[in-house]
Amino acid sequence: MNRLLVTGGAGFIGSNFIRYILRKYPDLRIANLDALTYAGNLENLRDIEKDPRYSFVHGNICNPDDVAKAMAGCDSMINFAAETHVDRSIHEAGAFVDTDVRGTFVLLEAAKKYKIERFLHISTDEVYGSIEVGSFKETDTLNPSSPYSASKAGGELLAHSYFVTYRLPVLITRSANNFGPYQYPEKLIPLFVTNAIDNKPLPLYGDGKNVRDWLYVEDQVEALDLVLQKGILGEIYNIGAGNEEMNITVTKETLKLLGKPESLIRSVKDRPGHDRRYSVATEKIHALGWKPRHSFQEGLEKTVQWYAENEAWWRAVKEKQAAYQEWYKKHYG
Ligand code: NAD
Ligand code: TYD
């Protein structure tokens, strides 16, 4: 592997991945193709942007010309680019179908044309849908509930079909809920940490007993590096941390770490189609040689500390969001 194309590298996991890879592999060059949607932020990469091994291409994965430009000279790639927030997919699903399905198709076609040697496609544990007891294996049927998870399922099924039909060297991961530095403050943990710092309410959906498996982003990027290097082509790997917690527990732990009162918790109506619990079997990724290093508590402490120390980063992001919401209200009522 000499030159790696990262798509969606200006987002949360992608930026953490780029930082990790540049530190670990001194000879590897990286091209980052990102459309800089509301979730993309070049501040996430400020510390490495001048590294001569790194280059940024502003473009869209749905545009074959942008993809061809970014892919030139690359021998491998990892696709993070996606619309990622379930609530936004409920509000407006079109962008999810465009990027998560059609964008993946454009990348696959280009990878075929340019003879990419390893193509890691990042999917999610949400493609399985909800599970009351036990854990989903990689061979289990997909049963996605939201427009987000359905679009992710579409994208990864297409990716797998390119392995079966064209022998394109595809690898797929299905990861649990990530958390850590640089996560956009619309997702549960960064939203609640930043609201709590400002003594604003924490809107907890439904009864707060939905369960997610919380994977610290540093553990995630180590697993992705391993799959990219050593994964068997055509295979799918679940990546879970075994840190299953109810949302109410996550919320109370967050408040405790910040020394804030539980009276900030606001019960709100439930998310439509809200999956009760996600859980994946992780024997396959363990057999490849990965285990998470962080317990939920350790990851949460590091995350809360990062947001407490990086107020300028998230205040700028939240301000932009507020301006957009105001504009939206004014224009659409
Ligand atoms: P994110 O929303 O923080 O970042 C997404 C990035 O993709 C942004 O930089 C955005 O600008 C870019 N992007 C969006 N549409 C694009 C397009 N059409 N062309 C080019 N770039 C585009 O997302 P994240 O949380 O870092 O997630 C990364 C990947 O991991 C996604 O594929 C997501 O489905 C998957 N995943 C995320 C989680 C999680 O908990 N965050 C869990 C499992 C899987
Ligand atoms: P989220 O971070 O949106 O991730 P996902 O839906 O992809 O798992 O939400 C995590 C859990 O937290 C999920 O059960 C929904 C819940 N949640 C709230 O209760 N309130 C909120 O404001 C948000 C954003 C999420």
Short mmCIF file of C-alpha atoms and ligand atoms in Angstrom, two decimals:
data_model
loop_
_atom_site.label_atom_id
_atom_site.label_comp_id
_atom_site.label_asym_id
_atom_site.label_seq_id
_atom_site.Cartn_x
_atom_site.Cartn_y
_atom_site.Cartn_z
CA MET A 1 0.00 0.00 0.00
CA ASN A 2 1.62 3.29 -1.14
CA ARG A 3 -1.17 5.76 -1.65
CA LEU A 4 -4.51 5.48 0.12
CA LEU A 5 -7.70 7.26 -0.91
CA VAL A 6 -9.86 8.19 2.07
CA THR A 7 -13.37 9.39 1.25
CA GLY A 8 -15.25 11.36 3.92
CA GLY A 9 -12.01 12.01 5.78
CA ALA A 10 -13.13 15.42 7.07
CA GLY A 11 -15.82 13.83 9.24
CA PHE A 12 -15.59 12.27 12.67
CA ILE A 13 -14.18 8.76 12.16
CA GLY A 14 -12.37 9.62 8.91
CA SER A 15 -10.34 12.43 10.51
CA ASN A 16 -9.40 10.24 13.47
CA PHE A 17 -8.39 7.51 11.01
CA ILE A 18 -6.19 9.83 8.89
CA ARG A 19 -4.38 11.14 11.98
CA TYR A 20 -3.75 7.58 13.22
CA ILE A 21 -2.52 6.27 9.85
CA LEU A 22 -0.12 9.17 9.22
CA ARG A 23 1.40 8.59 12.66
CA LYS A 24 1.69 4.82 12.17
CA TYR A 25 2.97 4.58 8.57
CA PRO A 26 5.73 7.11 7.75
CA ASP A 27 5.86 6.18 4.05
CA LEU A 28 2.16 6.13 3.23
CA ARG A 29 0.52 8.98 1.29
CA ILE A 30 -3.14 9.87 1.74
CA ALA A 31 -5.61 11.66 -0.53
CA ASN A 32 -8.80 12.79 1.23
CA LEU A 33 -11.89 13.31 -0.94
CA ASP A 34 -14.67 15.09 0.94
CA ALA A 35 -17.65 17.18 -0.12
CA LEU A 36 -17.58 19.18 3.15
CA THR A 37 -21.27 18.76 3.88
CA TYR A 38 -22.54 20.18 7.18
CA ALA A 39 -20.72 17.24 8.88
CA GLY A 40 -17.37 17.74 7.13
CA ASN A 41 -14.97 20.12 8.83
CA LEU A 42 -11.38 20.88 7.86
CA GLU A 43 -10.75 22.01 11.46
CA ASN A 44 -10.78 18.28 12.29
CA LEU A 45 -7.51 17.94 10.33
CA ARG A 46 -5.85 21.29 11.08
CA ASP A 47 -2.88 19.67 12.83
CA ILE A 48 -1.95 17.47 9.85
CA GLU A 49 -3.05 19.53 6.84
CA LYS A 50 0.51 20.66 6.05
CA ASP A 51 1.96 17.15 6.20
CA PRO A 52 3.52 16.59 2.74
CA ARG A 53 2.11 13.05 2.70
CA TYR A 54 -1.46 14.38 2.90
CA SER A 55 -3.59 16.06 0.23
CA PHE A 56 -7.19 17.24 0.21
CA VAL A 57 -9.56 17.06 -2.75
CA HIS A 58 -12.83 18.96 -2.38
CA GLY A 59 -15.41 16.88 -4.24
CA ASN A 60 -18.42 14.62 -4.14
CA ILE A 61 -18.36 10.80 -4.28
CA CYS A 62 -21.46 10.97 -6.50
CA ASN A 63 -19.45 12.83 -9.15
CA PRO A 64 -17.30 10.48 -11.32
CA ASP A 65 -14.94 13.33 -12.31
CA ASP A 66 -14.21 14.24 -8.67
CA VAL A 67 -13.66 10.58 -7.85
CA ALA A 68 -11.33 10.02 -10.83
CA LYS A 69 -9.27 13.05 -9.81
CA ALA A 70 -8.89 11.87 -6.22
CA MET A 71 -8.27 8.23 -7.10
CA ALA A 72 -5.42 8.93 -9.53
CA GLY A 73 -2.30 7.12 -8.33
CA CYS A 74 -4.00 5.42 -5.38
CA ASP A 75 -3.70 1.67 -4.88
CA SER A 76 -6.17 1.25 -2.01
CA MET A 77 -9.14 3.07 -0.51
CA ILE A 78 -11.45 3.37 2.46
CA ASN A 79 -14.93 4.81 2.15
CA PHE A 80 -16.27 6.77 5.13
CA ALA A 81 -18.26 9.28 3.05
CA ALA A 82 -21.92 9.08 3.97
CA GLU A 83 -24.91 10.86 5.37
CA THR A 84 -24.87 9.44 8.88
CA HIS A 85 -27.53 10.82 11.20
CA VAL A 86 -30.70 8.74 11.70
CA ASP A 87 -32.88 11.72 12.69
CA ARG A 88 -31.89 13.65 9.58
CA SER A 89 -32.73 10.58 7.48
CA ILE A 90 -36.22 10.55 9.00
CA HIS A 91 -36.64 14.22 8.17
CA GLU A 92 -35.16 14.11 4.63
CA ALA A 93 -34.09 10.74 3.20
CA GLY A 94 -33.05 11.78 -0.32
CA ALA A 95 -29.45 12.76 0.46
CA PHE A 96 -28.95 9.37 2.13
CA VAL A 97 -29.97 7.48 -0.97
CA ASP A 98 -27.78 9.75 -3.12
CA THR A 99 -24.56 9.46 -1.11
CA ASP A 100 -24.85 6.14 0.72
CA VAL A 101 -26.14 4.17 -2.29
CA ARG A 102 -25.36 6.05 -5.51
CA GLY A 103 -22.09 7.49 -4.17
CA THR A 104 -20.93 3.99 -3.25
CA PHE A 105 -21.81 2.84 -6.78
CA VAL A 106 -19.71 5.63 -8.32
CA LEU A 107 -16.75 4.67 -6.09
CA LEU A 108 -17.09 0.98 -7.00
CA GLU A 109 -17.14 1.72 -10.73
CA ALA A 110 -14.05 3.91 -10.41
CA ALA A 111 -12.24 1.32 -8.26
CA LYS A 112 -12.92 -1.26 -10.98
CA LYS A 113 -11.62 1.05 -13.69
CA TYR A 114 -8.49 2.14 -11.81
CA LYS A 115 -7.73 -1.38 -10.51
CA ILE A 116 -7.77 -0.53 -6.80
CA GLU A 117 -6.12 -3.38 -4.88
CA ARG A 118 -8.03 -3.09 -1.58
CA PHE A 119 -11.37 -1.30 -1.06
CA LEU A 120 -12.61 -1.08 2.52
CA HIS A 121 -16.24 0.00 2.74
CA ILE A 122 -17.43 1.22 6.15
CA SER A 123 -20.91 0.01 7.01
CA THR A 124 -22.79 -0.10 10.30
CA ASP A 125 -24.30 -2.57 12.78
CA GLU A 126 -27.59 -0.74 12.13
CA VAL A 127 -28.06 -2.69 8.88
CA TYR A 128 -29.13 -5.73 10.95
CA GLY A 129 -31.91 -3.80 12.68
CA SER A 130 -32.82 -4.26 16.33
CA ILE A 131 -32.18 -7.40 18.43
CA GLU A 132 -33.83 -8.02 21.82
CA VAL A 133 -31.41 -10.74 23.03
CA GLY A 134 -28.19 -12.21 21.66
CA SER A 135 -25.94 -10.73 18.95
CA PHE A 136 -26.00 -10.64 15.16
CA LYS A 137 -23.39 -12.65 13.23
CA GLU A 138 -22.01 -11.48 9.88
CA THR A 139 -24.12 -14.14 8.11
CA ASP A 140 -27.42 -12.96 9.60
CA THR A 141 -30.11 -11.35 7.46
CA LEU A 142 -30.18 -7.58 7.12
CA ASN A 143 -33.33 -5.90 8.39
CA PRO A 144 -32.72 -2.14 8.53
CA SER A 145 -35.33 0.17 10.09
CA SER A 146 -34.43 3.75 9.16
CA PRO A 147 -33.77 5.43 5.80
CA TYR A 148 -30.16 5.80 7.06
CA SER A 149 -29.62 2.11 7.81
CA ALA A 150 -31.54 1.03 4.68
CA SER A 151 -29.31 3.24 2.53
CA LYS A 152 -26.21 1.85 4.25
CA ALA A 153 -27.50 -1.67 3.60
CA GLY A 154 -28.02 -0.81 -0.07
CA GLY A 155 -24.49 0.56 -0.38
CA GLU A 156 -22.80 -2.39 1.24
CA LEU A 157 -24.85 -4.97 -0.71
CA LEU A 158 -23.75 -3.25 -3.89
CA ALA A 159 -20.13 -3.32 -2.68
CA HIS A 160 -20.37 -7.03 -1.94
CA SER A 161 -21.91 -7.68 -5.36
CA TYR A 162 -18.84 -6.10 -6.99
CA PHE A 163 -16.68 -8.65 -5.19
CA VAL A 164 -18.88 -11.55 -6.30
CA THR A 165 -19.43 -10.36 -9.88
CA TYR A 166 -16.21 -8.54 -10.81
CA ARG A 167 -13.81 -9.85 -8.13
CA LEU A 168 -13.30 -6.25 -7.04
CA PRO A 169 -11.17 -6.58 -3.85
CA VAL A 170 -13.84 -5.37 -1.41
CA LEU A 171 -13.82 -5.63 2.39
CA ILE A 172 -16.76 -4.53 4.55
CA THR A 173 -16.96 -3.59 8.23
CA ARG A 174 -20.12 -3.19 10.31
CA SER A 175 -19.29 -1.04 13.31
CA ALA A 176 -21.12 -0.25 16.51
CA ASN A 177 -21.84 3.33 17.72
CA ASN A 178 -18.58 5.28 17.82
CA PHE A 179 -17.80 8.12 20.22
CA GLY A 180 -14.81 10.35 20.91
CA PRO A 181 -13.11 13.59 19.77
CA TYR A 182 -14.42 15.49 16.71
CA GLN A 183 -17.86 13.85 16.65
CA TYR A 184 -20.50 16.24 15.33
CA PRO A 185 -22.66 17.46 18.23
CA GLU A 186 -25.93 16.07 16.86
CA LYS A 187 -25.15 12.49 17.96
CA LEU A 188 -26.12 11.43 21.49
CA ILE A 189 -22.84 11.75 23.43
CA PRO A 190 -21.39 14.99 21.98
CA LEU A 191 -24.85 16.62 21.98
CA PHE A 192 -25.41 15.76 25.62
CA VAL A 193 -21.87 16.69 26.74
CA THR A 194 -22.02 20.10 25.06
CA ASN A 195 -25.61 20.81 26.18
CA ALA A 196 -24.69 19.86 29.74
CA ILE A 197 -21.66 22.20 29.73
CA ASP A 198 -24.07 25.00 28.79
CA ASN A 199 -26.73 23.85 31.33
CA LYS A 200 -29.15 23.18 28.46
CA PRO A 201 -31.68 20.30 28.53
CA LEU A 202 -30.66 16.81 27.36
CA PRO A 203 -33.54 15.50 25.17
CA LEU A 204 -33.79 11.78 25.96
CA TYR A 205 -36.02 9.90 23.51
CA GLY A 206 -38.82 7.62 24.76
CA ASP A 207 -38.10 5.69 27.98
CA GLY A 208 -34.31 6.10 27.60
CA LYS A 209 -33.80 2.33 27.75
CA ASN A 210 -32.58 1.79 24.19
CA VAL A 211 -29.21 0.04 24.18
CA ARG A 212 -26.16 0.83 22.05
CA ASP A 213 -22.70 -0.80 22.07
CA TRP A 214 -20.25 2.10 22.55
CA LEU A 215 -16.98 1.85 20.62
CA TYR A 216 -14.28 4.44 21.37
CA VAL A 217 -13.03 5.92 18.09
CA GLU A 218 -9.34 5.12 18.76
CA ASP A 219 -10.30 1.44 19.04
CA GLN A 220 -12.37 1.73 15.88
CA VAL A 221 -9.51 3.11 13.76
CA GLU A 222 -7.16 0.35 14.96
CA ALA A 223 -9.71 -2.24 13.86
CA LEU A 224 -10.19 -0.57 10.47
CA ASP A 225 -6.43 -0.46 9.88
CA LEU A 226 -6.22 -4.17 10.67
CA VAL A 227 -9.05 -5.08 8.29
CA LEU A 228 -7.54 -2.91 5.55
CA GLN A 229 -4.14 -4.62 5.95
CA LYS A 230 -5.07 -8.20 6.85
CA GLY A 231 -8.77 -8.76 6.17
CA ILE A 232 -9.74 -11.49 3.72
CA LEU A 233 -11.12 -10.05 0.49
CA GLY A 234 -14.88 -10.42 0.11
CA GLU A 235 -15.38 -10.81 3.87
CA ILE A 236 -17.54 -8.78 6.25
CA TYR A 237 -16.32 -7.97 9.79
CA ASN A 238 -18.49 -6.82 12.70
CA ILE A 239 -16.69 -4.37 14.99
CA GLY A 240 -18.21 -4.07 18.45
CA ALA A 241 -16.74 -3.14 21.82
CA GLY A 242 -18.98 -5.17 24.14
CA ASN A 243 -19.81 -1.86 25.91
CA GLU A 244 -23.60 -2.16 25.90
CA GLU A 245 -25.32 0.63 27.82
CA MET A 246 -28.82 2.08 28.01
CA ASN A 247 -29.14 5.72 26.91
CA ILE A 248 -30.30 6.74 30.38
CA THR A 249 -27.09 5.27 31.86
CA VAL A 250 -24.92 7.08 29.29
CA THR A 251 -26.77 10.30 30.09
CA LYS A 252 -26.38 9.99 33.87
CA GLU A 253 -22.67 9.06 33.59
CA THR A 254 -22.07 12.08 31.38
CA LEU A 255 -23.77 14.41 33.85
CA LYS A 256 -21.82 12.88 36.73
CA LEU A 257 -18.47 13.40 34.98
CA LEU A 258 -19.35 17.06 34.35
CA GLY A 259 -20.73 17.61 37.87
CA LYS A 260 -24.14 18.60 36.44
CA PRO A 261 -27.61 17.78 37.90
CA GLU A 262 -29.91 15.05 36.54
CA SER A 263 -32.65 17.68 36.39
CA LEU A 264 -31.15 18.63 32.99
CA ILE A 265 -32.61 15.39 31.55
CA ARG A 266 -35.72 16.12 29.49
CA SER A 267 -37.91 13.16 28.42
CA VAL A 268 -39.14 13.81 24.89
CA LYS A 269 -41.27 11.79 22.48
CA ASP A 270 -39.66 8.76 20.90
CA ARG A 271 -37.86 8.64 17.55
CA PRO A 272 -40.11 6.96 14.92
CA GLY A 273 -38.91 3.41 14.18
CA HIS A 274 -36.42 3.66 17.06
CA ASP A 275 -34.29 0.47 17.21
CA ARG A 276 -34.31 -0.92 20.74
CA ARG A 277 -30.92 -2.58 20.90
CA TYR A 278 -27.88 -3.15 18.70
CA SER A 279 -25.46 -5.98 19.37
CA VAL A 280 -22.95 -7.74 17.14
CA ALA A 281 -20.93 -10.94 17.56
CA THR A 282 -17.23 -10.09 17.36
CA GLU A 283 -15.46 -13.48 17.13
CA LYS A 284 -14.36 -12.82 13.56
CA ILE A 285 -12.58 -9.50 14.20
CA HIS A 286 -11.07 -10.92 17.39
CA ALA A 287 -9.68 -13.86 15.39
CA LEU A 288 -8.07 -11.35 13.00
CA GLY A 289 -6.19 -9.92 16.01
CA TRP A 290 -8.16 -6.95 17.38
CA LYS A 291 -9.64 -6.19 20.76
CA PRO A 292 -10.85 -2.80 22.04
CA ARG A 293 -8.56 -1.11 24.56
CA HIS A 294 -11.14 1.19 26.16
CA SER A 295 -13.92 0.37 28.58
CA PHE A 296 -17.02 2.57 28.19
CA GLN A 297 -16.06 4.52 31.31
CA GLU A 298 -12.50 5.19 30.06
CA GLY A 299 -13.74 6.28 26.64
CA LEU A 300 -16.40 8.54 28.13
CA GLU A 301 -13.89 10.21 30.48
CA LYS A 302 -11.54 10.94 27.56
CA THR A 303 -14.43 12.21 25.43
CA VAL A 304 -15.87 14.51 28.09
CA GLN A 305 -12.39 15.88 28.74
CA TRP A 306 -11.81 16.52 25.02
CA TYR A 307 -15.07 18.47 24.64
CA ALA A 308 -14.34 20.40 27.84
CA GLU A 309 -10.91 21.37 26.47
CA ASN A 310 -12.05 22.10 22.89
CA GLU A 311 -14.97 24.47 23.37
CA ALA A 312 -13.91 26.64 20.41
CA TRP A 313 -14.27 23.65 18.06
CA TRP A 314 -17.80 22.67 19.06
CA ARG A 315 -19.09 26.18 19.68
CA ALA A 316 -18.20 27.11 16.09
CA VAL A 317 -19.98 23.99 14.82
CA LYS A 318 -23.06 24.58 16.96
CA GLU A 319 -23.24 28.25 15.95
CA LYS A 320 -23.34 27.31 12.28
CA GLN A 321 -26.09 24.83 13.07
CA ALA A 322 -28.11 27.54 14.86
CA ALA A 323 -27.76 29.89 11.89
CA TYR A 324 -28.99 27.17 9.56
CA GLN A 325 -31.94 26.36 11.79
CA GLU A 326 -32.93 30.02 11.93
CA TRP A 327 -32.67 30.29 8.15
CA TYR A 328 -34.71 27.10 7.77
CA LYS A 329 -37.49 28.38 10.06
CA LYS A 330 -37.64 31.73 8.28
CA HIS A 331 -37.84 30.16 4.83
CA TYR A 332 -40.03 27.15 5.48
CA GLY A 333 -42.03 28.26 8.52
P1 NAD B 1 -19.69 12.04 9.69
O1 NAD B 1 -21.11 12.41 9.43
O2 NAD B 1 -18.98 12.66 10.86
O3 NAD B 1 -18.79 12.38 8.41
C1 NAD B 1 -19.18 12.06 7.11
C2 NAD B 1 -18.18 12.72 6.16
O4 NAD B 1 -18.53 12.37 4.82
C3 NAD B 1 -18.18 14.26 6.23
O5 NAD B 1 -16.85 14.75 6.22
C4 NAD B 1 -18.91 14.68 4.96
O6 NAD B 1 -18.51 15.95 4.47
C5 NAD B 1 -18.54 13.55 4.02
N1 NAD B 1 -19.51 13.36 2.95
C6 NAD B 1 -20.86 13.24 3.07
N2 NAD B 1 -21.42 13.09 1.84
C7 NAD B 1 -20.41 13.12 0.94
C8 NAD B 1 -20.34 13.01 -0.47
N3 NAD B 1 -21.45 12.84 -1.21
N4 NAD B 1 -19.12 13.06 -1.07
C9 NAD B 1 -18.00 13.23 -0.34
N5 NAD B 1 -18.00 13.35 1.00
C10 NAD B 1 -19.19 13.30 1.64
O7 NAD B 1 -19.66 10.45 9.76
P2 NAD B 1 -18.86 9.46 10.71
O8 NAD B 1 -19.60 9.33 12.00
O9 NAD B 1 -17.43 9.80 10.70
O10 NAD B 1 -19.09 8.09 9.93
C11 NAD B 1 -18.19 7.67 8.91
C12 NAD B 1 -18.67 6.37 8.32
O11 NAD B 1 -18.80 5.37 9.34
C13 NAD B 1 -20.06 6.45 7.67
O12 NAD B 1 -20.06 5.66 6.50
C14 NAD B 1 -20.99 5.87 8.72
O13 NAD B 1 -22.14 5.30 8.12
C15 NAD B 1 -20.09 4.82 9.33
N6 NAD B 1 -20.41 4.47 10.73
C16 NAD B 1 -20.47 5.47 11.67
C17 NAD B 1 -20.73 5.12 13.00
C18 NAD B 1 -20.77 6.17 14.09
O14 NAD B 1 -21.15 5.85 15.20
N7 NAD B 1 -20.38 7.40 13.83
C19 NAD B 1 -20.95 3.78 13.34
C20 NAD B 1 -20.88 2.80 12.34
C21 NAD B 1 -20.61 3.16 11.04
P1 TYD B 2 -27.48 8.54 17.85
O1 TYD B 2 -26.25 9.14 18.46
O2 TYD B 2 -28.32 9.37 16.95
O3 TYD B 2 -26.99 7.20 17.13
P2 TYD B 2 -27.89 6.01 16.43
O4 TYD B 2 -29.30 6.42 16.40
O5 TYD B 2 -27.29 5.94 15.08
O6 TYD B 2 -27.64 4.80 17.27
O7 TYD B 2 -28.41 8.01 19.01
C1 TYD B 2 -27.95 7.08 19.97
C2 TYD B 2 -29.12 6.74 20.88
O8 TYD B 2 -29.49 7.89 21.62
C3 TYD B 2 -30.36 6.32 20.13
O9 TYD B 2 -31.03 5.31 20.88
C4 TYD B 2 -31.22 7.57 20.08
C5 TYD B 2 -30.85 8.27 21.38
N1 TYD B 2 -30.89 9.75 21.35
C6 TYD B 2 -31.61 10.46 22.33
O10 TYD B 2 -32.24 9.88 23.23
N2 TYD B 2 -31.62 11.83 22.25
C7 TYD B 2 -30.97 12.51 21.28
O11 TYD B 2 -31.02 13.78 21.24
C8 TYD B 2 -30.21 11.77 20.30
C9 TYD B 2 -29.47 12.48 19.21
C10 TYD B 2 -30.19 10.40 20.38
#
